[in-house]
């Protein structure tokens, strides 16, 4: 397919938006039923005035059906069904664990896309510290990491006036809803999770938190009735489980939760380890040449990328390239936003040493301004604490309202 021109891309965006709004009109005419708290105007903040109400979602769309709608222009790919059900009021929820060092996989797979969509939806970006403690964390280090992640969100371009940035453990409803959802989740569903199986296979004994983690993740999302959850590909299975849990609850107790859709980036959804391109780049994977951290200095970034594992071919051949080379190419493409066509023109026949230099320079160029902003943010005393306090205050009423509805539906005591 020929790469889209900038004008075509803009036209496609306009059309998609037009279709979304038309679809909203149809939904609101046909569906009298809305989730109770979605009817509250401006639930998240004053900035969202004038946005439409949220139509309910009933359909279930398997993750396999996520379409790369705009793959040639680096838009985010939504499930087909949700693309046409999205409205300005649709809520977005996503988060990262405050463990280890955030890396370019976290940025390209999630954070970068959060920034891109924050003006179009009502966004909540969470620092999921309750997930972090499923493994032992040194308490002082964990506290410091929470602030570091908040600063990284801001440095990436999340605007706290538009989006809420909050810490999971600051809103007690996350843990409360997790228990209620645990009670409707068959243990077999949790034992099937790939991440659980991988972690359980490595350890002699596994904490219950590792098994329960996806239920807490479901609670994080369902608590805010999020319609979109932008994550990397590794979280797709947990999102599928979230939908299963939401649907099970809805069928047991009546329609309560929005069944969320997924959004994966067209490029960068799964950045692989630079030392081993067969495994996903992860904060928790050790190895000096595994990942480029967002706060790594330029020299270290260059060193790690120059040592990246490739294959035995001498130069780039898109048809024969091994996973290491494809990983380097997709990192370059995700940072630069270039089309497939221009990637082929630029890199076909390039020797691996030169490819690595190009990827390293692109990464350094993208991360340098980001790191400058980070240093500025952390140099302002009290700024981060204020952002996090305000974020929690903004979202708490939404979360409390969901818990209240869930308690009512389940027959629990509501005073
Ligand atoms: P950990 O090893 O602690 O689980 P992680 O690197 O997997 O660390 P998370 O905090 O679990 O990071 O994930 C944060 C977000 O980053 C999620 O949306 C996840 O899907 C995304 N993500 C994580 N790793 C990658 C990757 N290699 N490529 C693309 N996206 C990723
Ligand atoms: Mg992870």
mmCIF file of N, CA, C and O in Angstrom, residues 186-223:
data_model
loop_
_atom_site.group_PDB
_atom_site.id
_atom_site.type_symbol
_atom_site.label_atom_id
_atom_site.label_comp_id
_atom_site.label_asym_id
_atom_site.label_seq_id
_atom_site.Cartn_x
_atom_site.Cartn_y
_atom_site.Cartn_z
ATOM 1 N N UNK A 186 -13.175 -16.956 38.422
ATOM 2 C CA UNK A 186 -12.716 -18.338 38.627
ATOM 3 C C UNK A 186 -11.184 -18.390 38.658
ATOM 4 O O UNK A 186 -10.535 -17.714 37.848
ATOM 5 N N UNK A 187 -10.633 -19.165 39.552
ATOM 6 C CA UNK A 187 -9.180 -19.218 39.693
ATOM 7 C C UNK A 187 -8.511 -19.750 38.413
ATOM 8 O O UNK A 187 -7.392 -19.362 38.068
ATOM 9 N N UNK A 188 -9.255 -20.595 37.679
ATOM 10 C CA UNK A 188 -8.714 -21.151 36.430
ATOM 11 C C UNK A 188 -8.374 -20.046 35.417
ATOM 12 O O UNK A 188 -7.412 -20.160 34.668
ATOM 13 N N UNK A 189 -9.180 -18.977 35.414
ATOM 14 C CA UNK A 189 -8.901 -17.868 34.493
ATOM 15 C C UNK A 189 -7.536 -17.250 34.809
ATOM 16 O O UNK A 189 -6.797 -16.860 33.910
ATOM 17 N N UNK A 190 -7.249 -17.152 36.113
ATOM 18 C CA UNK A 190 -5.997 -16.498 36.526
ATOM 19 C C UNK A 190 -4.798 -17.410 36.273
ATOM 20 O O UNK A 190 -3.730 -16.949 35.877
ATOM 21 N N UNK A 191 -5.005 -18.698 36.496
ATOM 22 C CA UNK A 191 -3.897 -19.648 36.293
ATOM 23 C C UNK A 191 -3.502 -19.767 34.832
ATOM 24 O O UNK A 191 -2.419 -20.227 34.517
ATOM 25 N N UNK A 192 -4.384 -19.347 33.954
ATOM 26 C CA UNK A 192 -4.068 -19.418 32.516
ATOM 27 C C UNK A 192 -3.235 -18.236 32.022
ATOM 28 O O UNK A 192 -2.759 -18.243 30.896
ATOM 29 N N UNK A 193 -3.073 -17.208 32.847
ATOM 30 C CA UNK A 193 -2.362 -16.002 32.386
ATOM 31 C C UNK A 193 -0.883 -16.312 32.115
ATOM 32 O O UNK A 193 -0.191 -16.877 32.968
ATOM 33 N N UNK A 194 -0.416 -15.911 30.939
ATOM 34 C CA UNK A 194 0.963 -16.221 30.532
ATOM 35 C C UNK A 194 1.987 -15.647 31.512
ATOM 36 O O UNK A 194 2.947 -16.314 31.868
ATOM 37 N N UNK A 195 1.756 -14.388 31.955
ATOM 38 C CA UNK A 195 2.733 -13.772 32.869
ATOM 39 C C UNK A 195 2.795 -14.534 34.190
ATOM 40 O O UNK A 195 3.863 -14.716 34.761
ATOM 41 N N UNK A 196 1.640 -14.970 34.670
ATOM 42 C CA UNK A 196 1.615 -15.743 35.916
ATOM 43 C C UNK A 196 2.385 -17.051 35.732
ATOM 44 O O UNK A 196 3.222 -17.430 36.550
ATOM 45 N N UNK A 197 2.108 -17.729 34.607
ATOM 46 C CA UNK A 197 2.764 -19.027 34.374
ATOM 47 C C UNK A 197 4.274 -18.849 34.295
ATOM 48 O O UNK A 197 5.036 -19.629 34.856
ATOM 49 N N UNK A 198 4.717 -17.764 33.609
ATOM 50 C CA UNK A 198 6.159 -17.540 33.466
ATOM 51 C C UNK A 198 6.787 -17.268 34.826
ATOM 52 O O UNK A 198 7.843 -17.821 35.157
ATOM 53 N N UNK A 199 6.127 -16.439 35.641
ATOM 54 C CA UNK A 199 6.695 -16.112 36.952
ATOM 55 C C UNK A 199 6.658 -17.315 37.879
ATOM 56 O O UNK A 199 7.595 -17.566 38.636
ATOM 57 N N UNK A 200 5.557 -18.068 37.825
ATOM 58 C CA UNK A 200 5.427 -19.242 38.693
ATOM 59 C C UNK A 200 6.463 -20.303 38.333
ATOM 60 O O UNK A 200 6.985 -20.999 39.207
ATOM 61 N N UNK A 201 6.790 -20.408 37.040
ATOM 62 C CA UNK A 201 7.756 -21.428 36.611
ATOM 63 C C UNK A 201 9.152 -21.099 37.141
ATOM 64 O O UNK A 201 9.951 -21.995 37.405
ATOM 65 N N UNK A 202 9.433 -19.792 37.325
ATOM 66 C CA UNK A 202 10.778 -19.391 37.766
ATOM 67 C C UNK A 202 10.971 -19.532 39.273
ATOM 68 O O UNK A 202 12.068 -19.756 39.740
ATOM 69 N N UNK A 203 9.874 -19.351 40.050
ATOM 70 C CA UNK A 203 10.023 -19.300 41.505
ATOM 71 C C UNK A 203 9.563 -20.598 42.164
ATOM 72 O O UNK A 203 8.709 -21.299 41.628
ATOM 73 N N UNK A 204 10.159 -20.881 43.334
ATOM 74 C CA UNK A 204 9.757 -22.086 44.062
ATOM 75 C C UNK A 204 8.364 -21.908 44.658
ATOM 76 O O UNK A 204 7.522 -22.786 44.614
ATOM 77 N N UNK A 205 8.153 -20.722 45.266
ATOM 78 C CA UNK A 205 6.800 -20.447 45.759
ATOM 79 C C UNK A 205 6.391 -19.067 45.259
ATOM 80 O O UNK A 205 7.220 -18.169 45.141
ATOM 81 N N UNK A 206 5.125 -18.936 44.914
ATOM 82 C CA UNK A 206 4.651 -17.691 44.308
ATOM 83 C C UNK A 206 3.653 -17.020 45.236
ATOM 84 O O UNK A 206 2.743 -17.672 45.744
ATOM 85 N N UNK A 207 3.825 -15.719 45.465
ATOM 86 C CA UNK A 207 2.896 -14.974 46.312
ATOM 87 C C UNK A 207 1.518 -14.928 45.659
ATOM 88 O O UNK A 207 1.401 -14.928 44.428
ATOM 89 N N UNK A 208 0.482 -14.865 46.500
ATOM 90 C CA UNK A 208 -0.885 -14.816 45.986
ATOM 91 C C UNK A 208 -1.087 -13.557 45.131
ATOM 92 O O UNK A 208 -1.886 -13.544 44.192
ATOM 93 N N UNK A 209 -0.341 -12.492 45.465
ATOM 94 C CA UNK A 209 -0.457 -11.232 44.708
ATOM 95 C C UNK A 209 -0.149 -11.413 43.232
ATOM 96 O O UNK A 209 -0.754 -10.757 42.377
ATOM 97 N N UNK A 210 0.790 -12.307 42.925
ATOM 98 C CA UNK A 210 1.160 -12.527 41.511
ATOM 99 C C UNK A 210 -0.018 -13.152 40.759
ATOM 100 O O UNK A 210 -0.290 -12.818 39.614
ATOM 101 N N UNK A 211 -0.723 -14.052 41.450
ATOM 102 C CA UNK A 211 -1.888 -14.689 40.816
ATOM 103 C C UNK A 211 -3.043 -13.682 40.685
ATOM 104 O O UNK A 211 -3.708 -13.610 39.656
ATOM 105 N N UNK A 212 -3.223 -12.879 41.741
ATOM 106 C CA UNK A 212 -4.370 -11.952 41.783
ATOM 107 C C UNK A 212 -4.172 -10.667 40.979
ATOM 108 O O UNK A 212 -5.120 -9.932 40.733
ATOM 109 N N UNK A 213 -2.934 -10.394 40.606
ATOM 110 C CA UNK A 213 -2.582 -9.138 39.933
ATOM 111 C C UNK A 213 -3.557 -8.736 38.812
ATOM 112 O O UNK A 213 -4.012 -7.588 38.759
ATOM 113 N N UNK A 214 -3.946 -9.661 37.920
ATOM 114 C CA UNK A 214 -4.849 -9.224 36.837
ATOM 115 C C UNK A 214 -6.234 -8.800 37.331
ATOM 116 O O UNK A 214 -6.906 -8.022 36.657
ATOM 117 N N UNK A 215 -6.658 -9.305 38.508
ATOM 118 C CA UNK A 215 -7.968 -8.875 39.030
ATOM 119 C C UNK A 215 -7.858 -7.425 39.516
ATOM 120 O O UNK A 215 -8.756 -6.607 39.311
ATOM 121 N N UNK A 216 -6.720 -7.116 40.155
ATOM 122 C CA UNK A 216 -6.508 -5.729 40.579
ATOM 123 C C UNK A 216 -6.442 -4.820 39.355
ATOM 124 O O UNK A 216 -6.990 -3.716 39.353
ATOM 125 N N UNK A 217 -5.812 -5.315 38.297
ATOM 126 C CA UNK A 217 -5.748 -4.519 37.068
ATOM 127 C C UNK A 217 -7.159 -4.301 36.498
ATOM 128 O O UNK A 217 -7.492 -3.205 36.035
ATOM 129 N N UNK A 218 -7.967 -5.335 36.554
ATOM 130 C CA UNK A 218 -9.361 -5.192 36.087
ATOM 131 C C UNK A 218 -10.076 -4.137 36.924
ATOM 132 O O UNK A 218 -10.799 -3.277 36.405
ATOM 133 N N UNK A 219 -9.836 -4.189 38.248
ATOM 134 C CA UNK A 219 -10.487 -3.200 39.129
ATOM 135 C C UNK A 219 -10.029 -1.783 38.770
ATOM 136 O O UNK A 219 -10.847 -0.861 38.713
ATOM 137 N N UNK A 220 -8.731 -1.611 38.505
ATOM 138 C CA UNK A 220 -8.206 -0.278 38.139
ATOM 139 C C UNK A 220 -8.997 0.305 36.976
ATOM 140 O O UNK A 220 -9.334 1.485 36.956
ATOM 141 N N UNK A 221 -9.253 -0.542 35.999
ATOM 142 C CA UNK A 221 -9.875 -0.072 34.749
ATOM 143 C C UNK A 221 -11.379 0.108 34.926
ATOM 144 O O UNK A 221 -11.951 1.136 34.562
ATOM 145 N N UNK A 222 -12.016 -0.906 35.534
ATOM 146 C CA UNK A 222 -13.482 -0.893 35.624
ATOM 147 C C UNK A 222 -13.984 0.164 36.612
ATOM 148 O O UNK A 222 -15.077 0.705 36.461
ATOM 149 N N UNK A 223 -13.148 0.468 37.591
ATOM 150 C CA UNK A 223 -13.491 1.491 38.586
ATOM 151 C C UNK A 223 -13.840 2.821 37.930
ATOM 152 O O UNK A 223 -14.685 3.564 38.413
#
